[in-house]
Coordinates of C-alpha atoms in Angstrom, one line a residue:
M1 CA 0.7 7.7 33.3
E2 CA 4.0 9.3 34.2
L3 CA 4.8 12.3 32.0
S4 CA 8.2 13.3 30.8
E5 CA 9.5 16.8 31.5
Q6 CA 8.7 18.0 28.0
E7 CA 5.2 16.6 28.2
Q8 CA 4.6 18.4 31.4
V9 CA 5.9 21.7 29.8
R10 CA 3.5 21.2 26.9
R11 CA 0.6 20.6 29.1
G12 CA 1.5 23.8 31.0
S13 CA 1.5 25.7 27.7
L14 CA -1.8 24.2 26.8
Q15 CA -3.3 25.5 30.1
A16 CA -1.6 28.9 29.6
M17 CA -3.3 29.2 26.2
R18 CA -6.7 28.4 27.8
D19 CA -6.0 30.9 30.6
L20 CA -5.4 33.6 27.9
G21 CA -8.8 32.8 26.3
I22 CA -7.3 30.9 23.3
D23 CA -8.9 27.6 22.3
P24 CA -6.0 25.2 21.4
Y25 CA -8.5 22.9 19.6
P26 CA -10.9 25.1 17.8
A27 CA -13.9 23.6 16.0
A28 CA -14.3 26.2 13.3
E29 CA -13.4 25.4 9.7
Y30 CA -10.0 26.7 8.5
E31 CA -10.1 27.2 4.8
V32 CA -6.8 26.4 3.1
T33 CA -6.1 28.1 -0.2
G34 CA -2.7 26.7 -1.1
H35 CA -0.2 24.0 -0.4
S36 CA 3.6 24.1 0.0
V37 CA 4.7 22.2 -3.0
E38 CA 2.3 23.9 -5.4
I39 CA 3.3 27.3 -4.1
K40 CA 7.0 26.7 -4.6
A41 CA 6.5 25.0 -8.0
N42 CA 4.3 27.7 -9.4
F43 CA 5.7 30.9 -8.0
I44 CA 6.3 33.9 -10.3
D45 CA 8.4 36.9 -9.1
L46 CA 7.0 40.3 -10.0
P47 CA 9.4 42.9 -11.2
T48 CA 9.8 46.3 -9.6
D49 CA 10.2 49.7 -11.2
E50 CA 13.1 52.1 -10.8
N51 CA 11.6 53.2 -7.4
G52 CA 11.5 49.7 -6.1
V53 CA 7.7 49.6 -6.4
M54 CA 6.4 46.1 -7.4
Q55 CA 4.6 46.0 -10.7
A56 CA 1.2 44.2 -11.0
P57 CA 1.1 41.4 -13.5
T58 CA -0.5 42.5 -16.9
T59 CA -2.1 39.0 -17.1
R60 CA -2.5 36.3 -14.5
E61 CA -1.8 32.7 -15.4
E62 CA -4.2 30.3 -13.7
G63 CA -2.6 28.1 -11.1
K64 CA 0.3 30.4 -10.5
W65 CA 1.3 32.3 -7.4
Y66 CA 2.7 35.8 -7.7
T67 CA 4.7 37.9 -5.3
G68 CA 2.3 39.4 -2.8
D69 CA -0.6 37.0 -3.4
T70 CA -2.7 36.4 -0.3
I71 CA -2.7 32.8 0.9
R72 CA -3.9 30.6 3.7
I73 CA -1.9 27.5 4.6
A74 CA -2.1 25.1 7.5
G75 CA 0.2 22.4 8.8
R76 CA 2.6 21.3 11.5
L77 CA 5.3 23.5 13.0
M78 CA 8.5 21.7 12.3
S79 CA 11.2 24.3 13.3
K80 CA 11.2 27.8 14.8
R81 CA 14.1 30.3 14.8
I82 CA 13.3 33.4 16.9
M83 CA 15.6 36.4 16.2
G84 CA 14.4 39.3 18.1
K85 CA 11.3 40.8 16.4
A86 CA 11.7 38.5 13.3
S87 CA 11.4 34.8 13.2
F88 CA 11.4 32.0 10.6
I89 CA 9.4 28.8 11.0
E90 CA 9.1 25.7 8.8
L91 CA 5.5 24.5 8.2
Q92 CA 4.8 21.0 7.0
D93 CA 1.5 20.5 5.3
S94 CA 0.0 17.4 3.5
K95 CA 2.2 18.1 0.4
G96 CA 5.6 19.1 1.9
R97 CA 7.3 22.0 3.7
I98 CA 7.5 25.7 3.2
Q99 CA 9.3 28.5 5.1
V100 CA 7.2 31.1 6.9
Y101 CA 8.5 34.6 8.0
V102 CA 6.9 36.0 11.1
S103 CA 7.4 39.6 12.3
R104 CA 6.3 40.3 15.8
D105 CA 5.1 43.8 14.7
D106 CA 3.2 42.4 11.6
I107 CA 1.4 39.5 13.0
Q108 CA -2.2 40.1 14.1
A109 CA -4.1 38.2 16.8
P110 CA -7.2 36.5 15.4
T111 CA -10.2 38.7 16.0
P112 CA -13.8 38.9 14.6
E113 CA -14.0 40.0 11.0
G114 CA -13.6 43.7 10.6
Q115 CA -12.2 44.3 14.1
T116 CA -8.7 45.3 15.1
P117 CA -7.0 43.5 18.0
T118 CA -6.5 45.5 21.2
T119 CA -3.0 46.2 22.4
A120 CA -3.5 43.6 25.1
E121 CA -4.7 41.1 22.6
Q122 CA -1.7 41.7 20.4
Q123 CA 0.7 41.4 23.3
M124 CA -1.0 38.2 24.4
Y125 CA -0.6 36.7 21.0
N126 CA 3.0 37.6 20.8
V127 CA 3.5 35.8 24.1
V128 CA 1.8 32.7 22.7
F129 CA 3.9 32.7 19.5
K130 CA 7.2 33.2 21.3
K131 CA 6.7 31.1 24.4
L132 CA 3.8 28.7 24.1
L133 CA 4.1 27.3 20.5
D134 CA 6.0 24.1 20.3
I135 CA 7.4 21.9 17.5
G136 CA 4.6 19.7 16.3
D137 CA 1.8 22.1 17.0
I138 CA -0.6 22.4 14.1
I139 CA -1.2 26.1 13.0
G140 CA -2.8 28.1 10.3
I141 CA -1.0 30.9 8.6
E142 CA -2.6 33.8 6.6
G143 CA -0.2 36.1 4.7
F144 CA 1.4 36.7 1.3
V145 CA 3.9 34.9 -0.9
F146 CA 7.3 36.3 -1.5
R147 CA 11.0 35.4 -2.1
T148 CA 13.5 36.1 0.6
Q149 CA 16.9 37.8 0.0
M150 CA 18.4 34.3 0.2
G151 CA 16.1 33.3 -2.7
E152 CA 13.8 31.0 -0.8
I153 CA 10.1 31.1 -1.7
S154 CA 8.2 31.8 1.6
V155 CA 5.0 33.1 3.2
H156 CA 5.0 36.3 5.1
A157 CA 2.6 35.7 8.0
K158 CA 0.0 38.3 8.9
K159 CA -2.2 36.1 11.0
L160 CA -1.5 32.9 12.9
T161 CA -4.2 30.6 14.2
I162 CA -3.6 27.7 16.6
L163 CA -5.5 24.6 15.3
A164 CA -4.2 21.8 17.5
K165 CA -1.7 21.7 20.4
S166 CA 0.8 18.8 20.3
L167 CA 1.3 17.3 23.8
R168 CA 4.0 14.9 22.8
P169 CA 7.4 16.1 21.4
L170 CA 8.2 14.8 18.0
P171 CA 11.6 13.1 17.3
I172 CA 13.5 15.8 15.4
V173 CA 15.2 14.4 12.3
K174 CA 17.9 16.6 10.9
Y175 CA 19.1 16.3 7.4
K176 CA 22.5 17.2 6.0
D177 CA 23.6 16.4 2.4
G178 CA 20.7 14.0 2.1
V179 CA 21.7 12.1 5.3
A180 CA 19.2 11.9 8.2
Y181 CA 20.6 12.4 11.8
D182 CA 18.9 11.7 15.1
G183 CA 16.3 9.8 13.1
F184 CA 13.2 7.9 14.1
N185 CA 14.7 4.7 12.6
D186 CA 13.8 1.8 14.8
P187 CA 11.5 -0.4 12.6
E188 CA 9.3 -1.6 15.4
Q189 CA 8.7 2.0 16.5
R190 CA 8.1 3.2 13.0
Y191 CA 5.5 0.5 12.2
R192 CA 3.8 0.8 15.5
Q193 CA 3.7 4.6 15.5
R194 CA 3.2 5.1 11.7
Y195 CA 1.6 8.5 12.5
V196 CA 5.0 9.7 13.7
D197 CA 6.9 8.0 10.9
L198 CA 4.8 9.8 8.3
V199 CA 5.4 13.1 10.0
V200 CA 9.2 13.0 10.5
N201 CA 10.7 10.6 7.9
E202 CA 11.0 11.9 4.3
G203 CA 9.7 9.5 1.6
V204 CA 7.4 7.4 3.8
K205 CA 4.3 9.1 2.6
D206 CA 5.5 8.9 -1.0
T207 CA 5.4 5.0 -0.8
F208 CA 1.7 5.1 0.2
L209 CA 0.9 7.7 -2.5
K210 CA 2.4 5.4 -5.0
R211 CA 0.4 2.5 -3.6
A212 CA -2.8 4.6 -4.2
T213 CA -1.6 5.3 -7.8
I214 CA -1.2 1.5 -8.3
L215 CA -4.8 0.9 -7.2
R216 CA -6.2 3.9 -9.1
T217 CA -4.5 2.8 -12.3
M218 CA -5.6 -0.8 -11.9
R219 CA -9.2 0.2 -11.3
R220 CA -9.1 2.5 -14.3
I221 CA -7.9 -0.2 -16.6
F222 CA -10.5 -2.7 -15.4
D223 CA -13.3 -0.2 -15.6
E224 CA -12.3 0.9 -19.1
A225 CA -12.4 -2.8 -20.1
G226 CA -16.0 -3.0 -18.9
Y227 CA -15.4 -5.1 -15.8
T228 CA -17.4 -4.5 -12.5
E229 CA -15.9 -4.0 -9.1
V230 CA -17.8 -6.0 -6.5
E231 CA -17.6 -7.0 -2.8
T232 CA -17.9 -10.5 -1.4
P233 CA -18.1 -11.8 2.1
I234 CA -15.1 -11.7 4.4
L235 CA -16.8 -14.0 7.0
Q236 CA -17.3 -17.3 5.3
Q237 CA -18.6 -20.7 6.4
I238 CA -16.0 -22.5 4.3
A239 CA -12.4 -21.3 3.8
G240 CA -12.1 -21.9 0.1
G241 CA -10.4 -20.6 -3.1
A242 CA -6.9 -21.3 -2.0
S243 CA -4.6 -23.7 -0.1
A244 CA -3.9 -21.9 3.2
R245 CA -4.5 -22.1 6.9
P246 CA -7.5 -19.9 7.9
F247 CA -8.3 -17.8 10.9
I248 CA -11.4 -19.1 12.8
T249 CA -13.9 -17.1 14.6
H250 CA -17.4 -17.7 16.1
H251 CA -20.7 -16.2 15.2
N252 CA -22.8 -16.0 18.4
T253 CA -26.2 -15.6 16.8
L254 CA -25.8 -18.6 14.4
D255 CA -23.7 -20.5 17.0
T256 CA -21.3 -21.6 14.4
D257 CA -17.6 -21.2 13.6
M258 CA -16.8 -19.1 10.6
Y259 CA -13.6 -18.3 8.7
L260 CA -12.0 -15.1 7.7
R261 CA -11.6 -15.5 3.9
I262 CA -8.4 -16.8 2.5
A263 CA -9.4 -15.8 -1.1
T264 CA -12.3 -14.3 -3.0
E265 CA -12.2 -16.8 -5.9
L266 CA -15.2 -19.0 -5.3
Y267 CA -17.6 -16.1 -4.7
L268 CA -16.4 -14.2 -7.8
K269 CA -16.8 -17.3 -10.0
R270 CA -20.4 -17.5 -8.7
L271 CA -20.9 -14.1 -10.2
I272 CA -19.6 -15.3 -13.6
V273 CA -22.2 -18.1 -13.4
G274 CA -24.7 -15.3 -12.7
G275 CA -23.9 -13.6 -15.9
F276 CA -21.3 -10.9 -15.3
E277 CA -18.9 -10.4 -18.1
G278 CA -16.0 -9.6 -15.8
V279 CA -15.8 -9.0 -12.1
Y280 CA -12.9 -7.9 -9.8
E281 CA -12.4 -7.3 -6.1
I282 CA -9.6 -5.5 -4.3
G283 CA -9.8 -6.4 -0.6
R284 CA -8.3 -8.0 2.4
N285 CA -7.6 -11.7 2.7
F286 CA -6.4 -13.4 5.9
R287 CA -4.1 -16.4 6.3
N288 CA -3.1 -17.8 9.7
E289 CA 0.5 -18.5 8.7
G290 CA 4.0 -17.1 9.3
M291 CA 5.1 -13.5 9.5
D292 CA 8.3 -12.3 7.8
R293 CA 9.7 -9.7 5.5
N294 CA 7.4 -10.9 2.7
H295 CA 4.3 -12.1 4.5
N296 CA 1.6 -10.5 6.7
P297 CA -1.4 -12.4 8.1
E298 CA -3.8 -9.9 6.5
F299 CA -2.9 -8.7 3.0
T300 CA -4.6 -7.0 0.1
C301 CA -5.3 -9.0 -3.1
M302 CA -6.9 -8.2 -6.4
E303 CA -8.8 -11.0 -8.1
L304 CA -10.2 -10.6 -11.6
Y305 CA -12.5 -13.1 -13.5
V306 CA -13.5 -12.6 -17.2
Q307 CA -15.8 -14.9 -19.1
Y308 CA -14.9 -16.5 -22.5
K309 CA -11.1 -16.0 -21.8
D310 CA -8.3 -18.4 -21.1
Y311 CA -4.9 -18.2 -19.4
N312 CA -3.1 -17.2 -22.7
W313 CA -5.3 -14.1 -22.9
M314 CA -4.7 -13.4 -19.2
M315 CA -0.9 -13.5 -19.7
R316 CA -1.2 -10.8 -22.4
F317 CA -3.7 -8.8 -20.3
T318 CA -1.4 -9.0 -17.2
E319 CA 1.8 -8.0 -18.8
N320 CA 0.1 -4.9 -20.4
L321 CA -1.5 -4.1 -17.0
L322 CA 1.8 -4.1 -15.2
E323 CA 3.6 -2.1 -17.9
Q324 CA 0.9 0.6 -17.5
I325 CA 1.1 0.6 -13.7
A326 CA 4.9 0.9 -13.8
I327 CA 4.7 3.9 -16.0
A328 CA 1.9 5.5 -14.0
V329 CA 3.9 5.1 -10.7
N330 CA 7.5 5.7 -11.9
G331 CA 7.3 7.2 -15.4
T332 CA 9.2 4.2 -16.8
T333 CA 8.8 0.5 -17.1
K334 CA 12.2 0.0 -15.4
V335 CA 12.2 -0.3 -11.6
K336 CA 15.2 -0.6 -9.2
I337 CA 14.4 -3.4 -6.7
G338 CA 17.4 -3.8 -4.3
E339 CA 20.4 -4.6 -6.5
N340 CA 18.2 -5.6 -9.5
E341 CA 16.7 -3.5 -12.3
V342 CA 13.5 -5.1 -13.3
D343 CA 11.8 -4.1 -16.6
F344 CA 8.0 -4.5 -16.7
K345 CA 7.8 -3.8 -20.4
A346 CA 5.7 -6.5 -22.2
P347 CA 6.0 -9.2 -23.3
Y348 CA 7.3 -11.5 -20.6
R349 CA 9.0 -14.9 -21.0
R350 CA 6.7 -18.0 -20.8
L351 CA 8.3 -21.2 -19.2
P352 CA 6.5 -24.4 -18.1
I353 CA 7.2 -25.3 -14.5
L354 CA 8.6 -28.8 -15.2
D355 CA 10.9 -27.2 -17.8
A356 CA 12.0 -24.6 -15.2
I357 CA 12.8 -27.4 -12.7
K358 CA 14.7 -29.3 -15.3
E359 CA 16.6 -26.2 -16.4
K360 CA 17.7 -25.4 -12.9
T361 CA 18.2 -28.9 -11.4
G362 CA 18.7 -31.2 -14.3
F363 CA 15.9 -33.5 -13.1
D364 CA 12.9 -34.2 -15.4
L365 CA 9.9 -34.8 -13.2
S366 CA 7.4 -35.1 -16.0
N367 CA 7.0 -38.9 -15.9
M368 CA 8.0 -39.6 -12.3
T369 CA 5.9 -41.2 -9.6
E370 CA 5.3 -39.5 -6.2
E371 CA 8.0 -41.6 -4.6
E372 CA 10.5 -40.8 -7.3
I373 CA 9.8 -37.1 -6.9
R374 CA 10.2 -37.4 -3.1
E375 CA 13.7 -38.9 -3.7
V376 CA 14.5 -36.0 -6.1
A377 CA 13.4 -33.5 -3.4
K378 CA 15.8 -35.1 -0.9
K379 CA 18.6 -35.0 -3.4
V380 CA 18.2 -31.2 -4.1
G381 CA 18.0 -30.5 -0.3
V382 CA 14.2 -30.0 0.1
E383 CA 12.7 -31.1 3.4
V384 CA 9.8 -33.4 2.8
E385 CA 7.0 -34.6 5.0
E386 CA 4.8 -37.7 4.7
S387 CA 1.7 -35.5 4.3
M388 CA 3.1 -34.0 1.0
G389 CA 1.5 -35.3 -2.2
K390 CA 2.9 -35.1 -5.7
G391 CA 1.8 -31.5 -6.2
K392 CA 3.1 -30.3 -2.9
L393 CA 6.5 -31.9 -3.6
I394 CA 6.8 -30.3 -7.0
D395 CA 5.8 -26.9 -5.4
E396 CA 8.5 -27.3 -2.8
I397 CA 11.2 -28.2 -5.3
F398 CA 10.3 -25.3 -7.5
G399 CA 10.2 -22.9 -4.6
E400 CA 13.6 -24.0 -3.2
T401 CA 15.6 -24.4 -6.4
C402 CA 13.9 -22.2 -9.1
E403 CA 11.7 -19.4 -7.8
G404 CA 14.4 -17.1 -6.5
T405 CA 16.3 -17.2 -9.8
F406 CA 13.6 -15.4 -11.9
I407 CA 14.4 -11.7 -11.6
Q408 CA 12.8 -10.4 -14.8
P409 CA 9.0 -10.9 -15.1
T410 CA 8.5 -14.6 -16.1
F411 CA 5.3 -16.6 -16.5
I412 CA 5.8 -20.1 -15.1
T413 CA 3.1 -22.2 -16.8
D414 CA 1.4 -25.6 -17.1
Y415 CA 1.4 -26.8 -13.5
P416 CA 0.6 -30.5 -12.7
V417 CA -3.0 -31.2 -11.8
E418 CA -2.1 -32.1 -8.2
M419 CA -1.0 -28.5 -7.6
S420 CA -4.1 -26.9 -9.2
P421 CA -7.4 -28.1 -7.8
L422 CA -9.4 -25.3 -9.4
T423 CA -7.8 -25.2 -12.8
K424 CA -8.9 -26.6 -16.2
M425 CA -6.9 -29.5 -17.6
H426 CA -4.4 -28.5 -20.3
R427 CA -5.9 -28.9 -23.7
D428 CA -2.7 -30.5 -25.2
K429 CA -0.7 -31.8 -22.3
P430 CA -2.1 -34.7 -20.2
G431 CA -1.7 -34.4 -16.5
L432 CA -1.0 -30.7 -16.6
T433 CA -3.3 -27.7 -16.2
E434 CA -3.7 -24.3 -17.8
R435 CA -2.2 -22.2 -15.0
F436 CA 0.5 -19.7 -14.6
E437 CA 2.3 -17.9 -11.8
L438 CA 4.1 -14.7 -12.6
M439 CA 7.6 -14.5 -11.0
V440 CA 9.3 -11.1 -10.4
N441 CA 12.5 -10.5 -8.6
G442 CA 12.5 -14.1 -7.3
K443 CA 9.0 -13.9 -5.8
E444 CA 5.5 -14.9 -7.0
L445 CA 3.4 -11.8 -7.9
A446 CA 0.4 -13.3 -9.6
N447 CA -1.5 -16.7 -9.9
A448 CA -3.9 -17.3 -12.7
Y449 CA -5.9 -20.1 -14.4
S450 CA -8.1 -21.1 -17.2
E451 CA -10.8 -21.8 -14.6
L452 CA -12.2 -25.3 -14.1
N453 CA -15.8 -25.2 -15.2
D454 CA -16.5 -29.0 -15.4
P455 CA -18.5 -29.7 -12.2
I456 CA -17.8 -33.4 -12.2
D457 CA -14.1 -32.9 -12.6
Q458 CA -14.2 -30.1 -9.9
Y459 CA -15.9 -32.4 -7.5
N460 CA -13.4 -35.2 -8.0
R461 CA -10.6 -32.6 -7.4
F462 CA -12.2 -31.6 -4.1
V463 CA -12.3 -35.2 -3.1
D464 CA -8.6 -35.6 -3.8
Q465 CA -8.0 -32.5 -1.7
M466 CA -9.9 -34.1 1.2
K467 CA -7.7 -37.1 0.9
L468 CA -4.7 -34.8 1.4
A469 CA -6.4 -33.3 4.4
D470 CA -6.8 -36.8 5.9
K471 CA -3.1 -37.3 5.5
G472 CA -2.4 -34.2 7.6
D473 CA -2.2 -31.4 5.0
D474 CA -3.9 -28.5 7.0
E475 CA -3.8 -26.3 3.8
A476 CA -5.9 -28.7 1.7
M477 CA -9.2 -27.4 0.4
I478 CA -12.6 -28.7 1.6
I479 CA -15.6 -29.2 -0.5
D480 CA -17.8 -26.1 -1.0
H481 CA -21.1 -27.6 -1.9
D482 CA -22.8 -24.3 -2.8
F483 CA -20.0 -23.5 -5.2
M484 CA -20.5 -27.0 -6.7
R485 CA -24.2 -26.3 -7.1
A486 CA -23.4 -23.0 -8.9
L487 CA -21.0 -24.8 -11.3
E488 CA -23.8 -27.3 -12.1
Y489 CA -25.9 -24.5 -13.4
G490 CA -23.1 -23.8 -15.9
M491 CA -20.1 -21.5 -15.9
P492 CA -18.7 -20.3 -19.2
T493 CA -15.0 -20.6 -20.1
T494 CA -13.4 -18.2 -17.8
S495 CA -9.9 -16.9 -16.9
G496 CA -9.1 -15.6 -13.4
I497 CA -6.1 -14.1 -11.8
G498 CA -5.0 -13.0 -8.3
I499 CA -2.3 -10.3 -7.8
G500 CA -0.9 -9.5 -4.4
I501 CA -1.2 -5.7 -4.0
D502 CA 1.3 -5.5 -1.1
R503 CA 4.0 -7.3 -3.1
L504 CA 3.3 -5.3 -6.2
T505 CA 3.7 -2.1 -4.2
M506 CA 7.0 -3.4 -2.8
F507 CA 8.2 -4.0 -6.4
M508 CA 7.0 -0.7 -7.8
T509 CA 8.5 1.3 -4.9
G510 CA 11.7 -0.6 -4.5
Q511 CA 11.0 -1.6 -0.9
S512 CA 12.5 -4.8 0.6
T513 CA 10.0 -5.6 3.3
I514 CA 6.2 -5.9 3.2
Q515 CA 6.0 -3.8 6.4
E516 CA 7.2 -0.8 4.5
V517 CA 4.1 -0.8 2.2
L518 CA 1.5 -1.5 4.9
L519 CA 0.4 1.5 6.9
F520 CA -0.2 -0.6 10.0
P521 CA 1.4 -4.1 9.7
T522 CA 0.5 -6.8 12.1
M523 CA 2.8 -6.8 15.2
K524 CA 3.1 -8.5 18.5
P525 CA 1.2 -6.8 21.3
E526 CA 2.9 -3.8 22.8
V527 CA 4.2 -4.1 26.3
Q528 CA 2.6 -1.2 28.2
Q529 CA 4.9 0.8 30.4

């Protein structure tokens, strides 16, 4: 591997440290007693008397930092200004950044407890700080908190410890009036080298902290409701629970092909049969389909199933869930997504899918045959294929003419049976099912049913799906005989929902691409230089 000039210099500094007896990658624990953001947010200046002597606080408030308090922080060296004997560095820890003041005469070389460094040791350490430390190095600082004459809360360093030497130079992003210059901005580089993106680009980490808040809030709400988080197989013998193209792998011991799961639905419903009141799983699904700004081949989905509930209950539960998540993440139900302001405050509009199509296109599909719907699709500019059945045609018409128009959260309900092979028939509307999809900002966020629990009806639906597969629909479901056996033991009335966590995170953080909310999105193989 050919090294750049800067990389060669850094390796030289690394060796120089070792020659001086300094371990640039020490194994010992470094105890951190404070973080940048908390220090600056909770700092209290102590007054001085008429002689300039600092007065000790009469009482100490817990969680506050006072002038002169001893502290140990650790992080990455992001800038260094050496001005003779005095220097200022900027340290970036896991929370943010803080200024550190370093005086050559003050700083002590690290020595065993209770010992004073020799003059040679002190000189050596001054050389290390001045000449061998580079931007990106990870260091520990022990000192005290104070406010500079310019008013900036800082740490006055008394000891400096090298914790990890950086051998590659970081791209230095400079900010002026909120604008980044010389930025690490190329999307492919950012997604491929997320570790660098997180270090140098402001706001990137915040997106993933908000994602964690979404998951934490979701789990809290489910747990408080008495539902149980479970784990189900990722490697499956049948790709079931959704209409999608699977990834196929091979199990050598069993000498059989297996699928990476496309959904968790059928296993979770087995657990409802087994007697759980409510179960949920938050985990990865895999679909061997396209990649774009809204889709990644592996994605995180939450699925929840609750016994003795229907899709009407699930609509109420979902709108309240999302309202609470929005408040937990952003402090308000209103979220700016691109040019749109979306309000997640409950309740949301309910609109049957055929009414939505009629509202947007003027065509009433409710009593049309498959061929008539095919002609409508052509009239509204939807490309059709011979393999498409009635349900697929309606889905395509809705997707092309309606879906993108629903900006505020809207429940699209009552899908035709051909579109919903796992959904209970509508109790009042023949030919329709008790299903909804939640549309937000022109995209589907959630899919939910009153779950089909009639095993004979379910078997016939699977047979219909197999007929579509025979016509060339490679997303059609195949019969899961073990799931059918479970249904035959009896599953209570159940409602289930799936929510895409990646898309929910996009909405709650105002991001326009799914790659921005995945720490490591799927990418084409990197060409090695």
